[in-house]
Amino acid sequence: MSENSGPVRPLPRAELAATAAETTAENPWPLRLLNAKITEYVNRMSALWVEGQLVQINRRPGAGMAFMTLRDVDADMSISLTILARDLTASQVQLTDGARVVVHAKPVFWPKRGTLQLQAREIRPVGLGDLLARIEQLKKVLAAEGLFAPERRVPLPFLPRTVGLVCGRESKAEHDVVVNARARWP
C-alpha cells in the first residue's frame, strides 16, 4: 500500500507488440512471451551434427539420462548436453572427460529456466585415428581422380613471380617474409 494514494494497482496494459522490434519501455513483452517465442524458434530447428569436447560428465547408475557439457575445442564456449541412457549404450562410446566427439543432437530451450541445451541422439568419438582415416579416404578419392599422377605435376620455377602468404594483416609473419624477401632479392 502506498502512503499517499492507497493500494498500488498495475497500469492497464496496452496490446502487446507483435514483434520484438515493436516493443518499447512503455509496452514491453512479459518474459513468458519472450521465452515462448524463443521456444517456438528453437523447436523449428532440425537435429544437427556438432563437434566438441566432453567435460563434466555425470552418468548416474540407474538414471535414464546422462548429463554433460560440450565445449568448443578452439573457443571459450560450451552448452549443456543430455543423452538417453539407451542411446548412449547403443552408441558404445566410452565417455571420458576431454574426449573429442561429434554429436547428433536437437537443440531444446527450457523456458522456465531460460536455458538452451542439446539433446543428443548419437555420440561418436573423434580422435587422431579417425582424422587420419578421413585423410586417407580423401587421398584415395583424389588419387582416383588422377590428381597425384606424375604427368600432372608442374615443376616449380627457380624464382617465383608471385608468393602467396596466408596470415593476419600486418602480422609479424608478414613482416618477416617481406623483410627477408627484400634482403635476398633487392
PDB file of C-alpha atoms in Angstrom:
ATOM      1  CA  MET A   1       0.000   0.000   0.000  1.00  0.00           C
ATOM      2  CA  SER A   2       1.329   3.410  -0.919  1.00  0.00           C
ATOM      3  CA  GLU A   3       1.393   6.044   1.843  1.00  0.00           C
ATOM      4  CA  ASN A   4      -0.378   8.718  -0.180  1.00  0.00           C
ATOM      5  CA  SER A   5      -2.593   7.091  -2.744  1.00  0.00           C
ATOM      6  CA  GLY A   6      -3.829   3.775  -1.414  1.00  0.00           C
ATOM      7  CA  PRO A   7      -3.107   0.325  -2.883  1.00  0.00           C
ATOM      8  CA  VAL A   8      -0.750   0.118  -5.845  1.00  0.00           C
ATOM      9  CA  ARG A   9      -2.568  -1.072  -8.943  1.00  0.00           C
ATOM     10  CA  PRO A  10      -0.898  -2.326 -12.084  1.00  0.00           C
ATOM     11  CA  LEU A  11      -1.064   0.001 -15.044  1.00  0.00           C
ATOM     12  CA  PRO A  12      -3.555  -1.005 -17.718  1.00  0.00           C
ATOM     13  CA  ARG A  13      -1.742  -3.000 -20.394  1.00  0.00           C
ATOM     14  CA  ALA A  14      -1.699  -1.885 -23.964  1.00  0.00           C
ATOM     15  CA  GLU A  15      -1.932  -4.558 -26.623  1.00  0.00           C
ATOM     16  CA  LEU A  16       1.367  -6.445 -26.779  1.00  0.00           C
ATOM     17  CA  ALA A  17       3.741  -5.696 -29.611  1.00  0.00           C
ATOM     18  CA  ALA A  18       3.638  -8.273 -32.398  1.00  0.00           C
ATOM     19  CA  THR A  19       7.422  -8.371 -32.884  1.00  0.00           C
ATOM     20  CA  ALA A  20      10.421  -7.776 -30.652  1.00  0.00           C
ATOM     21  CA  ALA A  21      11.367  -4.695 -32.681  1.00  0.00           C
ATOM     22  CA  GLU A  22       7.994  -3.110 -31.847  1.00  0.00           C
ATOM     23  CA  THR A  23       8.436  -3.368 -28.068  1.00  0.00           C
ATOM     24  CA  THR A  24       9.080  -0.204 -26.057  1.00  0.00           C
ATOM     25  CA  ALA A  25       9.892   0.662 -22.463  1.00  0.00           C
ATOM     26  CA  GLU A  26       6.220   1.524 -22.032  1.00  0.00           C
ATOM     27  CA  ASN A  27       4.964  -1.609 -23.798  1.00  0.00           C
ATOM     28  CA  PRO A  28       7.449  -4.453 -23.139  1.00  0.00           C
ATOM     29  CA  TRP A  29       6.873  -8.139 -23.637  1.00  0.00           C
ATOM     30  CA  PRO A  30       6.411 -10.208 -20.489  1.00  0.00           C
ATOM     31  CA  LEU A  31       9.209 -12.738 -20.023  1.00  0.00           C
ATOM     32  CA  ARG A  32       6.826 -15.632 -20.651  1.00  0.00           C
ATOM     33  CA  LEU A  33       6.121 -14.285 -24.160  1.00  0.00           C
ATOM     34  CA  LEU A  34       9.822 -13.864 -24.941  1.00  0.00           C
ATOM     35  CA  ASN A  35      10.550 -17.403 -23.752  1.00  0.00           C
ATOM     36  CA  ALA A  36       7.582 -18.736 -25.742  1.00  0.00           C
ATOM     37  CA  LYS A  37       8.941 -17.061 -28.906  1.00  0.00           C
ATOM     38  CA  ILE A  38      12.428 -18.489 -28.278  1.00  0.00           C
ATOM     39  CA  THR A  39      10.935 -21.956 -27.656  1.00  0.00           C
ATOM     40  CA  GLU A  40       8.949 -21.733 -30.895  1.00  0.00           C
ATOM     41  CA  TYR A  41      12.053 -20.732 -32.853  1.00  0.00           C
ATOM     42  CA  VAL A  42      14.286 -23.429 -31.355  1.00  0.00           C
ATOM     43  CA  ASN A  43      11.613 -26.103 -31.881  1.00  0.00           C
ATOM     44  CA  ARG A  44      11.675 -25.363 -35.622  1.00  0.00           C
ATOM     45  CA  MET A  45      15.406 -26.178 -35.757  1.00  0.00           C
ATOM     46  CA  SER A  46      16.345 -29.601 -37.066  1.00  0.00           C
ATOM     47  CA  ALA A  47      18.774 -32.014 -35.473  1.00  0.00           C
ATOM     48  CA  LEU A  48      22.388 -31.358 -36.446  1.00  0.00           C
ATOM     49  CA  TRP A  49      25.908 -32.742 -36.094  1.00  0.00           C
ATOM     50  CA  VAL A  50      28.227 -30.713 -33.882  1.00  0.00           C
ATOM     51  CA  GLU A  51      31.827 -31.332 -32.804  1.00  0.00           C
ATOM     52  CA  GLY A  52      33.256 -30.582 -29.396  1.00  0.00           C
ATOM     53  CA  GLN A  53      34.918 -31.860 -26.248  1.00  0.00           C
ATOM     54  CA  LEU A  54      33.047 -33.599 -23.426  1.00  0.00           C
ATOM     55  CA  VAL A  55      33.514 -32.284 -19.890  1.00  0.00           C
ATOM     56  CA  GLN A  56      31.644 -32.548 -16.574  1.00  0.00           C
ATOM     57  CA  ILE A  57      30.178 -35.951 -17.404  1.00  0.00           C
ATOM     58  CA  ASN A  58      27.506 -37.054 -14.946  1.00  0.00           C
ATOM     59  CA  ARG A  59      26.101 -40.525 -15.523  1.00  0.00           C
ATOM     60  CA  ARG A  60      24.186 -41.804 -12.529  1.00  0.00           C
ATOM     61  CA  PRO A  61      23.635 -45.562 -12.230  1.00  0.00           C
ATOM     62  CA  GLY A  62      20.001 -46.411 -12.911  1.00  0.00           C
ATOM     63  CA  ALA A  63      19.211 -42.967 -14.288  1.00  0.00           C
ATOM     64  CA  GLY A  64      17.571 -42.732 -17.678  1.00  0.00           C
ATOM     65  CA  MET A  65      19.813 -39.866 -18.788  1.00  0.00           C
ATOM     66  CA  ALA A  66      23.446 -38.850 -18.825  1.00  0.00           C
ATOM     67  CA  PHE A  67      24.311 -35.175 -18.414  1.00  0.00           C
ATOM     68  CA  MET A  68      27.465 -33.463 -19.629  1.00  0.00           C
ATOM     69  CA  THR A  69      28.842 -30.279 -21.136  1.00  0.00           C
ATOM     70  CA  LEU A  70      30.030 -29.987 -24.730  1.00  0.00           C
ATOM     71  CA  ARG A  71      32.839 -27.451 -25.119  1.00  0.00           C
ATOM     72  CA  ASP A  72      34.215 -25.918 -28.286  1.00  0.00           C
ATOM     73  CA  VAL A  73      37.791 -27.072 -28.816  1.00  0.00           C
ATOM     74  CA  ASP A  74      39.012 -23.677 -30.071  1.00  0.00           C
ATOM     75  CA  ALA A  75      36.840 -21.079 -28.329  1.00  0.00           C
ATOM     76  CA  ASP A  76      35.649 -20.462 -24.795  1.00  0.00           C
ATOM     77  CA  MET A  77      32.090 -21.679 -25.439  1.00  0.00           C
ATOM     78  CA  SER A  78      30.031 -24.534 -24.099  1.00  0.00           C
ATOM     79  CA  ILE A  79      26.495 -25.913 -23.984  1.00  0.00           C
ATOM     80  CA  SER A  80      24.732 -28.470 -21.800  1.00  0.00           C
ATOM     81  CA  LEU A  81      24.212 -31.851 -23.405  1.00  0.00           C
ATOM     82  CA  THR A  82      21.966 -34.744 -22.427  1.00  0.00           C
ATOM     83  CA  ILE A  83      21.567 -38.202 -23.906  1.00  0.00           C
ATOM     84  CA  LEU A  84      19.192 -41.017 -23.053  1.00  0.00           C
ATOM     85  CA  ALA A  85      20.974 -43.947 -21.410  1.00  0.00           C
ATOM     86  CA  ARG A  86      19.679 -46.357 -24.085  1.00  0.00           C
ATOM     87  CA  ASP A  87      21.064 -44.119 -26.880  1.00  0.00           C
ATOM     88  CA  LEU A  88      24.395 -43.903 -25.078  1.00  0.00           C
ATOM     89  CA  THR A  89      24.546 -47.684 -24.698  1.00  0.00           C
ATOM     90  CA  ALA A  90      23.688 -48.128 -28.388  1.00  0.00           C
ATOM     91  CA  SER A  91      26.499 -45.794 -29.462  1.00  0.00           C
ATOM     92  CA  GLN A  92      29.068 -47.802 -27.429  1.00  0.00           C
ATOM     93  CA  VAL A  93      31.166 -44.702 -26.698  1.00  0.00           C
ATOM     94  CA  GLN A  94      33.376 -44.599 -23.629  1.00  0.00           C
ATOM     95  CA  LEU A  95      32.630 -41.219 -22.076  1.00  0.00           C
ATOM     96  CA  THR A  96      35.718 -39.616 -20.608  1.00  0.00           C
ATOM     97  CA  ASP A  97      36.434 -36.008 -19.700  1.00  0.00           C
ATOM     98  CA  GLY A  98      38.260 -34.322 -22.538  1.00  0.00           C
ATOM     99  CA  ALA A  99      37.102 -36.762 -25.238  1.00  0.00           C
ATOM    100  CA  ARG A 100      36.597 -35.154 -28.650  1.00  0.00           C
ATOM    101  CA  VAL A 101      33.306 -36.212 -30.173  1.00  0.00           C
ATOM    102  CA  VAL A 102      30.762 -35.438 -32.849  1.00  0.00           C
ATOM    103  CA  VAL A 103      27.211 -35.388 -31.583  1.00  0.00           C
ATOM    104  CA  HIS A 104      23.924 -35.716 -33.450  1.00  0.00           C
ATOM    105  CA  ALA A 105      21.583 -33.602 -31.361  1.00  0.00           C
ATOM    106  CA  LYS A 106      18.463 -31.458 -31.350  1.00  0.00           C
ATOM    107  CA  PRO A 107      18.560 -28.023 -29.683  1.00  0.00           C
ATOM    108  CA  VAL A 108      15.982 -27.650 -26.892  1.00  0.00           C
ATOM    109  CA  PHE A 109      15.054 -24.484 -24.984  1.00  0.00           C
ATOM    110  CA  TRP A 110      13.711 -24.804 -21.437  1.00  0.00           C
ATOM    111  CA  PRO A 111      11.517 -21.717 -20.910  1.00  0.00           C
ATOM    112  CA  LYS A 112      11.149 -21.962 -17.113  1.00  0.00           C
ATOM    113  CA  ARG A 113      14.929 -21.771 -16.628  1.00  0.00           C
ATOM    114  CA  GLY A 114      15.648 -19.855 -19.830  1.00  0.00           C
ATOM    115  CA  THR A 115      18.356 -22.328 -20.840  1.00  0.00           C
ATOM    116  CA  LEU A 116      19.336 -23.860 -24.143  1.00  0.00           C
ATOM    117  CA  GLN A 117      20.744 -27.362 -24.326  1.00  0.00           C
ATOM    118  CA  LEU A 118      21.332 -30.131 -26.819  1.00  0.00           C
ATOM    119  CA  GLN A 119      19.539 -33.472 -26.579  1.00  0.00           C
ATOM    120  CA  ALA A 120      21.883 -35.982 -28.172  1.00  0.00           C
ATOM    121  CA  ARG A 121      20.708 -38.930 -30.199  1.00  0.00           C
ATOM    122  CA  GLU A 122      24.151 -40.278 -31.069  1.00  0.00           C
ATOM    123  CA  ILE A 123      27.723 -39.618 -29.950  1.00  0.00           C
ATOM    124  CA  ARG A 124      30.758 -40.666 -31.997  1.00  0.00           C
ATOM    125  CA  PRO A 125      34.389 -40.372 -30.957  1.00  0.00           C
ATOM    126  CA  VAL A 126      36.733 -38.174 -32.961  1.00  0.00           C
ATOM    127  CA  GLY A 127      40.400 -38.689 -32.491  1.00  0.00           C
ATOM    128  CA  LEU A 128      43.680 -38.874 -34.280  1.00  0.00           C
ATOM    129  CA  GLY A 129      42.805 -42.285 -35.701  1.00  0.00           C
ATOM    130  CA  ASP A 130      39.502 -41.026 -37.079  1.00  0.00           C
ATOM    131  CA  LEU A 131      41.171 -37.927 -38.508  1.00  0.00           C
ATOM    132  CA  LEU A 132      43.902 -39.988 -40.181  1.00  0.00           C
ATOM    133  CA  ALA A 133      41.272 -42.325 -41.628  1.00  0.00           C
ATOM    134  CA  ARG A 134      39.434 -39.331 -43.128  1.00  0.00           C
ATOM    135  CA  ILE A 135      42.688 -38.005 -44.621  1.00  0.00           C
ATOM    136  CA  GLU A 136      43.499 -41.407 -46.141  1.00  0.00           C
ATOM    137  CA  GLN A 137      39.990 -41.638 -47.592  1.00  0.00           C
ATOM    138  CA  LEU A 138      40.406 -38.182 -49.155  1.00  0.00           C
ATOM    139  CA  LYS A 139      43.800 -39.180 -50.598  1.00  0.00           C
ATOM    140  CA  LYS A 140      42.200 -42.229 -52.233  1.00  0.00           C
ATOM    141  CA  VAL A 141      39.461 -40.100 -53.796  1.00  0.00           C
ATOM    142  CA  LEU A 142      41.967 -37.558 -55.110  1.00  0.00           C
ATOM    143  CA  ALA A 143      44.259 -40.304 -56.437  1.00  0.00           C
ATOM    144  CA  ALA A 144      41.303 -41.933 -58.211  1.00  0.00           C
ATOM    145  CA  GLU A 145      40.690 -38.587 -59.931  1.00  0.00           C
ATOM    146  CA  GLY A 146      44.327 -38.638 -61.083  1.00  0.00           C
ATOM    147  CA  LEU A 147      45.376 -35.570 -59.134  1.00  0.00           C
ATOM    148  CA  PHE A 148      48.597 -37.204 -57.883  1.00  0.00           C
ATOM    149  CA  ALA A 149      49.674 -38.544 -61.297  1.00  0.00           C
ATOM    150  CA  PRO A 150      53.327 -37.682 -62.124  1.00  0.00           C
ATOM    151  CA  GLU A 151      52.397 -36.322 -65.556  1.00  0.00           C
ATOM    152  CA  ARG A 152      50.165 -33.711 -63.911  1.00  0.00           C
ATOM    153  CA  ARG A 153      52.934 -32.309 -61.740  1.00  0.00           C
ATOM    154  CA  VAL A 154      54.129 -28.834 -62.626  1.00  0.00           C
ATOM    155  CA  PRO A 155      57.802 -28.094 -61.922  1.00  0.00           C
ATOM    156  CA  LEU A 156      58.456 -25.262 -59.506  1.00  0.00           C
ATOM    157  CA  PRO A 157      60.104 -22.192 -61.063  1.00  0.00           C
ATOM    158  CA  PHE A 158      63.594 -21.240 -59.904  1.00  0.00           C
ATOM    159  CA  LEU A 159      62.330 -17.802 -58.869  1.00  0.00           C
ATOM    160  CA  PRO A 160      58.589 -17.454 -58.443  1.00  0.00           C
ATOM    161  CA  ARG A 161      56.929 -14.266 -59.701  1.00  0.00           C
ATOM    162  CA  THR A 162      54.264 -14.301 -57.012  1.00  0.00           C
ATOM    163  CA  VAL A 163      54.235 -15.654 -53.478  1.00  0.00           C
ATOM    164  CA  GLY A 164      51.030 -16.234 -51.543  1.00  0.00           C
ATOM    165  CA  LEU A 165      51.124 -15.725 -47.793  1.00  0.00           C
ATOM    166  CA  VAL A 166      48.240 -16.594 -45.517  1.00  0.00           C
ATOM    167  CA  CYS A 167      48.490 -14.760 -42.207  1.00  0.00           C
ATOM    168  CA  GLY A 168      46.961 -11.920 -40.229  1.00  0.00           C
ATOM    169  CA  ARG A 169      47.052  -8.422 -41.673  1.00  0.00           C
ATOM    170  CA  GLU A 170      50.205  -6.566 -40.584  1.00  0.00           C
ATOM    171  CA  SER A 171      51.331  -9.611 -38.604  1.00  0.00           C
ATOM    172  CA  LYS A 172      54.900 -10.432 -37.633  1.00  0.00           C
ATOM    173  CA  ALA A 173      54.841 -13.328 -40.117  1.00  0.00           C
ATOM    174  CA  GLU A 174      54.024 -10.953 -42.972  1.00  0.00           C
ATOM    175  CA  HIS A 175      56.716  -8.523 -41.817  1.00  0.00           C
ATOM    176  CA  ASP A 176      59.351 -11.299 -41.610  1.00  0.00           C
ATOM    177  CA  VAL A 177      58.588 -12.615 -45.107  1.00  0.00           C
ATOM    178  CA  VAL A 178      58.656  -9.146 -46.695  1.00  0.00           C
ATOM    179  CA  VAL A 179      61.885  -8.115 -44.921  1.00  0.00           C
ATOM    180  CA  ASN A 180      63.676 -11.379 -45.815  1.00  0.00           C
ATOM    181  CA  ALA A 181      62.465 -11.355 -49.432  1.00  0.00           C
ATOM    182  CA  ARG A 182      63.670  -7.780 -49.928  1.00  0.00           C
ATOM    183  CA  ALA A 183      67.018  -8.603 -48.309  1.00  0.00           C
ATOM    184  CA  ARG A 184      67.587 -11.671 -50.528  1.00  0.00           C
ATOM    185  CA  TRP A 185      66.214 -10.288 -53.794  1.00  0.00           C
ATOM    186  CA  PRO A 186      66.530  -6.480 -53.778  1.00  0.00           C
TER     187      PRO A 186
END
